[in-house]
Amino acid sequence: MKKVISLIYLLGVFQSLTAQNKTEIKQKLDSLANVYTEYRLNNQLQKKRFEATITSEKWDSINFDPYRNDIKIQPFEITFSDSTYTSPIDGKKVITSRYGWRRGRAHQGIDIDLVTGDSVRTMFDGIVRFARYSSGHGRIVIVRHYNGLETGYAHLSEYQVKANDTVSAGDIIGIGGKSGNARGSHLHLITSYKGNYINPEYLFDFSESNAVRNENLWVTKKWVTAQYHGSKRQTELELLTTKSLAEASHKEDNRKKIHVVRSGETLSGISDKYRISVSRLCKTNSIRKTSLLRIGQKLVVSL
């Protein structure tokens, strides 16, 4: 009853307005409509410009990595316009294997637990560059985002998008599974920039916060080299958020490096050479003090 009375009152007020008042109101509404239309057109134009930009460089829907023959240069900067991302899976994100050295090979992504049939979603707006079967990764979808970053979603059981599709953050791009070289159902999540694989945990917090680490991040060689990390534990974060290339380069000069084991070398001898403890050497490389070293084995050491 109160709503009816209010409506009758408003109708009465409108009827009591003079013709001049009604004209002024109509002009203001028309002005607002024009502003909205211009805003929408500007957004559409900006989106088309973004799309043209990200598809102009090395856009390849057939080859998994169009940058594979390019010389990789670090450090480089990535900028984000969002402070959060959309979770690639529904529910809690449980990381079962991290970016790093694993079973003698580079594991260049993180594994997130899921059940076959679960939805897999894109983390940001972008365009699908690649959606096809790739050796090892199985069915994989790669989305290039408007800041140049690419996210890859591997071991899918089904595709929900195709190459050159425009997607929005949260869109379902595939169904989880265990295609390719997968021991069980999980999502292998890859983050890369112009052919540089990046440790996803350097860019994103995979807790419930779904936070982007920072709007400006310098990525040094440490964060694109799997040998500097172990797949069993998260590497201690050293975020480089400055816009100074000089500081980023300084960090790069102080990076860790790889030692290749030679005949007759021992953990004790290697630790003396690099002036680090055997305990630290073992912890960094996820080995034991009693582990036997193999000729050609790669160990992460500090400068």
Tab-separated table of C-alpha atoms in Angstrom:
chain	number	residue	atom	x	y	z
A	1	MET	CA	0.000	0.000	0.000
A	2	LYS	CA	2.868	2.371	0.844
A	3	LYS	CA	4.472	1.708	-2.564
A	4	VAL	CA	1.219	2.538	-4.358
A	5	ILE	CA	0.871	5.806	-2.412
A	6	SER	CA	4.507	6.700	-3.211
A	7	LEU	CA	3.950	6.025	-6.920
A	8	ILE	CA	0.789	8.181	-6.978
A	9	TYR	CA	2.725	10.940	-5.227
A	10	LEU	CA	5.569	10.829	-7.779
A	11	LEU	CA	3.095	10.881	-10.671
A	12	GLY	CA	1.450	13.890	-9.124
A	13	VAL	CA	4.793	15.658	-8.763
A	14	PHE	CA	5.665	14.954	-12.424
A	15	GLN	CA	2.258	16.214	-13.600
A	16	SER	CA	2.753	19.405	-11.597
A	17	LEU	CA	6.010	20.201	-13.383
A	18	THR	CA	5.929	22.977	-15.929
A	19	ALA	CA	6.707	22.346	-19.565
A	20	GLN	CA	10.068	24.065	-19.038
A	21	ASN	CA	10.946	21.734	-16.170
A	22	LYS	CA	10.041	18.681	-18.252
A	23	THR	CA	12.190	19.937	-21.125
A	24	GLU	CA	15.174	20.470	-18.837
A	25	ILE	CA	14.818	16.959	-17.383
A	26	LYS	CA	14.583	15.462	-20.874
A	27	GLN	CA	17.703	17.355	-21.963
A	28	LYS	CA	19.656	16.078	-18.954
A	29	LEU	CA	18.550	12.483	-19.603
A	30	ASP	CA	19.529	12.803	-23.265
A	31	SER	CA	22.913	14.200	-22.215
A	32	LEU	CA	23.498	11.262	-19.851
A	33	ALA	CA	22.536	8.842	-22.613
A	34	ASN	CA	25.034	10.485	-24.971
A	35	VAL	CA	27.796	10.296	-22.363
A	36	TYR	CA	27.090	6.604	-21.804
A	37	THR	CA	27.086	5.906	-25.554
A	38	GLU	CA	30.410	7.723	-26.004
A	39	TYR	CA	31.903	5.840	-23.034
A	40	ARG	CA	30.801	2.499	-24.487
A	41	LEU	CA	32.202	3.350	-27.940
A	42	ASN	CA	35.518	4.468	-26.414
A	43	ASN	CA	35.760	1.191	-24.485
A	44	GLN	CA	35.067	-0.799	-27.645
A	45	LEU	CA	37.694	1.198	-29.552
A	46	GLN	CA	40.251	0.739	-26.768
A	47	LYS	CA	39.539	-2.984	-26.690
A	48	LYS	CA	40.078	-3.266	-30.455
A	49	ARG	CA	43.388	-1.411	-30.117
A	50	PHE	CA	44.484	-3.788	-27.343
A	51	GLU	CA	43.501	-6.784	-29.449
A	52	ALA	CA	45.419	-5.439	-32.432
A	53	THR	CA	48.476	-4.884	-30.229
A	54	ILE	CA	48.656	-8.318	-28.638
A	55	THR	CA	48.010	-10.171	-31.888
A	56	SER	CA	50.587	-8.207	-33.878
A	57	GLU	CA	53.683	-9.823	-32.326
A	58	LYS	CA	54.444	-13.506	-32.898
A	59	TRP	CA	50.787	-14.496	-33.073
A	60	ASP	CA	50.896	-18.211	-33.836
A	61	SER	CA	47.972	-20.579	-33.353
A	62	ILE	CA	49.864	-23.636	-34.632
A	63	ASN	CA	53.149	-23.612	-32.716
A	64	PHE	CA	53.187	-23.930	-28.937
A	65	ASP	CA	56.061	-21.452	-28.455
A	66	PRO	CA	56.524	-18.909	-31.254
A	67	TYR	CA	59.482	-17.409	-29.352
A	68	ARG	CA	61.482	-20.648	-29.112
A	69	ASN	CA	64.268	-19.436	-31.439
A	70	ASP	CA	64.513	-15.927	-29.964
A	71	ILE	CA	67.278	-14.776	-27.642
A	72	LYS	CA	65.805	-14.371	-24.152
A	73	ILE	CA	66.724	-11.159	-22.338
A	74	GLN	CA	66.236	-10.500	-18.609
A	75	PRO	CA	65.312	-8.549	-16.604
A	76	PHE	CA	62.000	-7.372	-18.034
A	77	GLU	CA	58.972	-5.652	-16.533
A	78	ILE	CA	55.348	-6.824	-16.419
A	79	THR	CA	52.549	-4.462	-15.434
A	80	PHE	CA	49.046	-5.373	-14.265
A	81	SER	CA	45.910	-3.225	-14.353
A	82	ASP	CA	44.164	-5.545	-11.877
A	83	SER	CA	45.058	-6.201	-8.247
A	84	THR	CA	43.393	-9.623	-8.314
A	85	TYR	CA	42.952	-12.476	-10.780
A	86	THR	CA	40.179	-15.002	-11.336
A	87	SER	CA	41.037	-18.405	-9.917
A	88	PRO	CA	41.666	-20.941	-12.707
A	89	ILE	CA	39.645	-23.531	-10.793
A	90	ASP	CA	36.562	-23.450	-8.594
A	91	GLY	CA	37.291	-24.054	-4.936
A	92	LYS	CA	40.535	-24.183	-2.968
A	93	LYS	CA	43.783	-24.162	-4.960
A	94	VAL	CA	46.033	-26.988	-3.737
A	95	ILE	CA	49.481	-26.924	-5.356
A	96	THR	CA	50.823	-30.469	-5.694
A	97	SER	CA	54.052	-29.624	-7.536
A	98	ARG	CA	55.818	-26.304	-7.868
A	99	TYR	CA	57.865	-24.540	-10.522
A	100	GLY	CA	61.403	-25.894	-10.335
A	101	TRP	CA	63.779	-28.775	-10.873
A	102	ARG	CA	61.924	-32.103	-10.691
A	103	ARG	CA	63.230	-35.597	-11.297
A	104	GLY	CA	66.158	-34.254	-13.308
A	105	ARG	CA	64.019	-32.032	-15.545
A	106	ALA	CA	62.677	-28.494	-15.550
A	107	HIS	CA	59.062	-28.300	-14.361
A	108	GLN	CA	58.083	-24.957	-15.908
A	109	GLY	CA	54.742	-24.376	-14.236
A	110	ILE	CA	52.769	-25.392	-11.166
A	111	ASP	CA	50.356	-28.299	-10.747
A	112	ILE	CA	46.999	-27.544	-9.128
A	113	ASP	CA	44.820	-30.410	-7.944
A	114	LEU	CA	41.439	-30.951	-9.603
A	115	VAL	CA	39.039	-33.738	-10.548
A	116	THR	CA	38.464	-34.715	-14.167
A	117	GLY	CA	35.374	-32.806	-15.285
A	118	ASP	CA	36.102	-29.662	-13.250
A	119	SER	CA	35.834	-26.325	-15.039
A	120	VAL	CA	39.037	-24.461	-15.881
A	121	ARG	CA	38.797	-20.669	-16.202
A	122	THR	CA	40.974	-17.955	-17.688
A	123	MET	CA	42.621	-15.722	-15.094
A	124	PHE	CA	42.322	-12.436	-17.045
A	125	ASP	CA	40.720	-10.984	-20.161
A	126	GLY	CA	42.528	-11.848	-23.372
A	127	ILE	CA	42.538	-13.750	-26.650
A	128	VAL	CA	43.104	-17.485	-27.103
A	129	ARG	CA	46.352	-17.905	-29.037
A	130	PHE	CA	46.653	-21.689	-28.919
A	131	ALA	CA	44.092	-24.446	-28.287
A	132	ARG	CA	45.304	-27.821	-29.438
A	133	TYR	CA	47.219	-30.936	-28.401
A	134	SER	CA	50.872	-30.475	-27.477
A	135	SER	CA	53.343	-33.214	-26.618
A	136	GLY	CA	53.630	-33.642	-22.855
A	137	HIS	CA	51.011	-30.995	-22.078
A	138	GLY	CA	48.171	-32.880	-23.736
A	139	ARG	CA	45.208	-30.664	-24.544
A	140	ILE	CA	46.253	-27.142	-23.662
A	141	VAL	CA	44.775	-23.665	-24.029
A	142	ILE	CA	47.079	-20.636	-24.047
A	143	VAL	CA	45.549	-17.185	-23.539
A	144	ARG	CA	47.495	-14.024	-24.311
A	145	HIS	CA	46.439	-11.156	-22.065
A	146	TYR	CA	46.489	-7.430	-22.763
A	147	ASN	CA	49.743	-6.859	-20.854
A	148	GLY	CA	51.549	-9.435	-23.018
A	149	LEU	CA	51.540	-12.175	-20.370
A	150	GLU	CA	50.393	-15.612	-21.502
A	151	THR	CA	48.744	-18.188	-19.244
A	152	GLY	CA	48.602	-21.845	-20.293
A	153	TYR	CA	46.153	-24.459	-18.990
A	154	ALA	CA	47.380	-27.999	-19.669
A	155	HIS	CA	46.185	-31.626	-19.348
A	156	LEU	CA	42.581	-30.720	-20.242
A	157	SER	CA	40.053	-33.372	-21.175
A	158	GLU	CA	37.996	-30.994	-23.344
A	159	TYR	CA	38.299	-27.587	-24.990
A	160	GLN	CA	35.622	-24.961	-24.484
A	161	VAL	CA	37.263	-22.349	-26.726
A	162	LYS	CA	39.218	-22.221	-29.979
A	163	ALA	CA	42.147	-20.157	-31.242
A	164	ASN	CA	41.423	-16.447	-31.770
A	165	ASP	CA	38.424	-16.442	-29.409
A	166	THR	CA	38.176	-13.357	-27.170
A	167	VAL	CA	37.653	-14.325	-23.520
A	168	SER	CA	36.877	-12.471	-20.303
A	169	ALA	CA	38.318	-13.253	-16.871
A	170	GLY	CA	36.426	-16.193	-15.389
A	171	ASP	CA	35.244	-17.643	-18.699
A	172	ILE	CA	35.439	-21.442	-18.880
A	173	ILE	CA	38.120	-22.277	-21.429
A	174	GLY	CA	38.351	-26.035	-20.833
A	175	ILE	CA	37.492	-29.059	-18.714
A	176	GLY	CA	40.134	-30.506	-16.407
A	177	GLY	CA	41.607	-33.935	-16.984
A	178	LYS	CA	44.885	-35.834	-17.402
A	179	SER	CA	45.700	-35.743	-21.106
A	180	GLY	CA	49.346	-35.827	-22.177
A	181	ASN	CA	52.109	-36.771	-19.760
A	182	ALA	CA	50.122	-36.632	-16.517
A	183	ARG	CA	50.175	-39.190	-13.736
A	184	GLY	CA	46.763	-38.114	-12.515
A	185	SER	CA	44.151	-35.447	-13.075
A	186	HIS	CA	45.458	-31.934	-12.364
A	187	LEU	CA	45.864	-28.526	-13.954
A	188	HIS	CA	49.372	-27.668	-15.096
A	189	LEU	CA	49.384	-23.860	-15.061
A	190	ILE	CA	52.009	-22.029	-17.101
A	191	THR	CA	52.823	-18.309	-17.066
A	192	SER	CA	55.142	-16.874	-19.706
A	193	TYR	CA	56.131	-13.585	-21.304
A	194	LYS	CA	57.582	-13.478	-24.819
A	195	GLY	CA	58.857	-17.025	-24.467
A	196	ASN	CA	60.185	-16.644	-20.917
A	197	TYR	CA	58.562	-19.155	-18.570
A	198	ILE	CA	57.980	-17.459	-15.206
A	199	ASN	CA	57.485	-18.990	-11.775
A	200	PRO	CA	53.719	-18.342	-11.324
A	201	GLU	CA	54.124	-17.887	-7.577
A	202	TYR	CA	56.333	-14.854	-8.198
A	203	LEU	CA	53.448	-13.156	-9.997
A	204	PHE	CA	50.441	-14.439	-8.059
A	205	ASP	CA	49.362	-15.405	-4.553
A	206	PHE	CA	47.556	-18.734	-4.851
A	207	SER	CA	45.744	-18.423	-1.539
A	208	GLU	CA	42.066	-17.505	-1.298
A	209	SER	CA	42.989	-13.834	-1.783
A	210	ASN	CA	43.644	-14.366	-5.526
A	211	ALA	CA	46.027	-11.407	-5.346
A	212	VAL	CA	48.429	-10.155	-7.981
A	213	ARG	CA	51.746	-9.645	-6.172
A	214	ASN	CA	52.219	-6.091	-7.452
A	215	GLU	CA	51.056	-3.879	-10.314
A	216	ASN	CA	54.677	-3.531	-11.514
A	217	LEU	CA	57.068	-6.479	-11.330
A	218	TRP	CA	60.583	-6.827	-12.698
A	219	VAL	CA	61.316	-10.428	-13.639
A	220	THR	CA	64.969	-11.477	-13.326
A	221	LYS	CA	66.689	-14.654	-14.519
A	222	LYS	CA	66.090	-16.266	-11.133
A	223	TRP	CA	62.345	-16.316	-11.713
A	224	VAL	CA	62.501	-17.723	-15.247
A	225	THR	CA	64.986	-20.530	-14.545
A	226	ALA	CA	63.564	-23.742	-13.100
A	227	GLN	CA	66.982	-24.918	-11.868
A	228	TYR	CA	66.970	-22.147	-9.255
A	229	HIS	CA	63.899	-23.644	-7.577
A	230	GLY	CA	62.738	-26.947	-6.128
A	231	SER	CA	59.369	-28.418	-7.072
A	232	LYS	CA	58.648	-29.543	-3.512
A	233	ARG	CA	58.588	-26.167	-1.753
A	234	GLN	CA	57.865	-22.549	-2.560
A	235	THR	CA	60.950	-20.429	-3.094
A	236	GLU	CA	61.327	-17.484	-0.747
A	237	LEU	CA	59.936	-14.461	-2.559
A	238	GLU	CA	62.124	-11.493	-3.436
A	239	LEU	CA	59.744	-9.160	-5.242
A	240	LEU	CA	61.434	-6.540	-7.374
A	241	THR	CA	58.800	-3.851	-7.740
A	242	THR	CA	61.000	-0.865	-8.530
A	243	LYS	CA	60.793	0.768	-11.939
A	244	SER	CA	64.556	1.183	-11.955
A	245	LEU	CA	66.222	-0.989	-14.574
A	246	ALA	CA	69.551	-0.399	-12.829
A	247	GLU	CA	68.319	-2.020	-9.613
A	248	ALA	CA	66.786	-4.897	-11.559
A	249	SER	CA	70.113	-5.434	-13.315
A	250	HIS	CA	71.933	-5.340	-9.973
A	251	LYS	CA	69.654	-8.092	-8.696
A	252	GLU	CA	70.412	-10.037	-11.859
A	253	ASP	CA	74.165	-9.714	-11.266
A	254	ASN	CA	73.686	-11.250	-7.791
A	255	ARG	CA	71.631	-14.203	-8.998
A	256	LYS	CA	72.237	-17.841	-8.199
A	257	LYS	CA	73.927	-20.075	-10.741
A	258	ILE	CA	74.243	-23.738	-11.655
A	259	HIS	CA	77.221	-25.999	-10.929
A	260	VAL	CA	77.627	-29.120	-13.082
A	261	VAL	CA	79.125	-32.002	-11.090
A	262	ARG	CA	82.416	-33.379	-12.412
A	263	SER	CA	84.170	-36.682	-11.764
A	264	GLY	CA	85.481	-36.999	-8.206
A	265	GLU	CA	83.588	-33.992	-6.799
A	266	THR	CA	81.862	-34.186	-3.420
A	267	LEU	CA	79.287	-32.062	-1.631
A	268	SER	CA	81.979	-30.950	0.786
A	269	GLY	CA	84.276	-29.833	-2.029
A	270	ILE	CA	81.497	-27.977	-3.829
A	271	SER	CA	80.407	-26.240	-0.620
A	272	ASP	CA	84.004	-25.095	0.002
A	273	LYS	CA	84.323	-23.808	-3.561
A	274	TYR	CA	81.242	-21.594	-3.286
A	275	ARG	CA	81.683	-20.826	0.435
A	276	ILE	CA	78.253	-22.165	1.430
A	277	SER	CA	77.386	-24.852	3.961
A	278	VAL	CA	76.627	-28.430	2.946
A	279	SER	CA	73.272	-28.103	4.734
A	280	ARG	CA	72.303	-25.103	2.630
A	281	LEU	CA	73.474	-26.842	-0.543
A	282	CYS	CA	71.312	-29.866	0.290
A	283	LYS	CA	68.274	-27.787	1.230
A	284	THR	CA	68.458	-25.704	-1.948
A	285	ASN	CA	68.675	-28.789	-4.145
A	286	SER	CA	66.305	-31.044	-2.147
A	287	ILE	CA	68.966	-33.699	-1.569
A	288	ARG	CA	70.505	-35.371	1.488
A	289	LYS	CA	74.051	-35.187	2.822
A	290	THR	CA	74.368	-38.899	2.045
A	291	SER	CA	73.111	-38.532	-1.536
A	292	LEU	CA	75.465	-39.816	-4.231
A	293	LEU	CA	76.417	-37.218	-6.839
A	294	ARG	CA	76.266	-38.118	-10.527
A	295	ILE	CA	78.630	-36.797	-13.153
A	296	GLY	CA	76.742	-34.102	-15.071
A	297	GLN	CA	74.258	-33.533	-12.253
A	298	LYS	CA	73.203	-29.868	-11.934
A	299	LEU	CA	73.242	-28.210	-8.523
A	300	VAL	CA	71.994	-24.728	-7.665
A	301	VAL	CA	74.720	-22.769	-5.878
A	302	SER	CA	75.076	-19.155	-4.670
A	303	LEU	CA	77.598	-16.687	-5.982
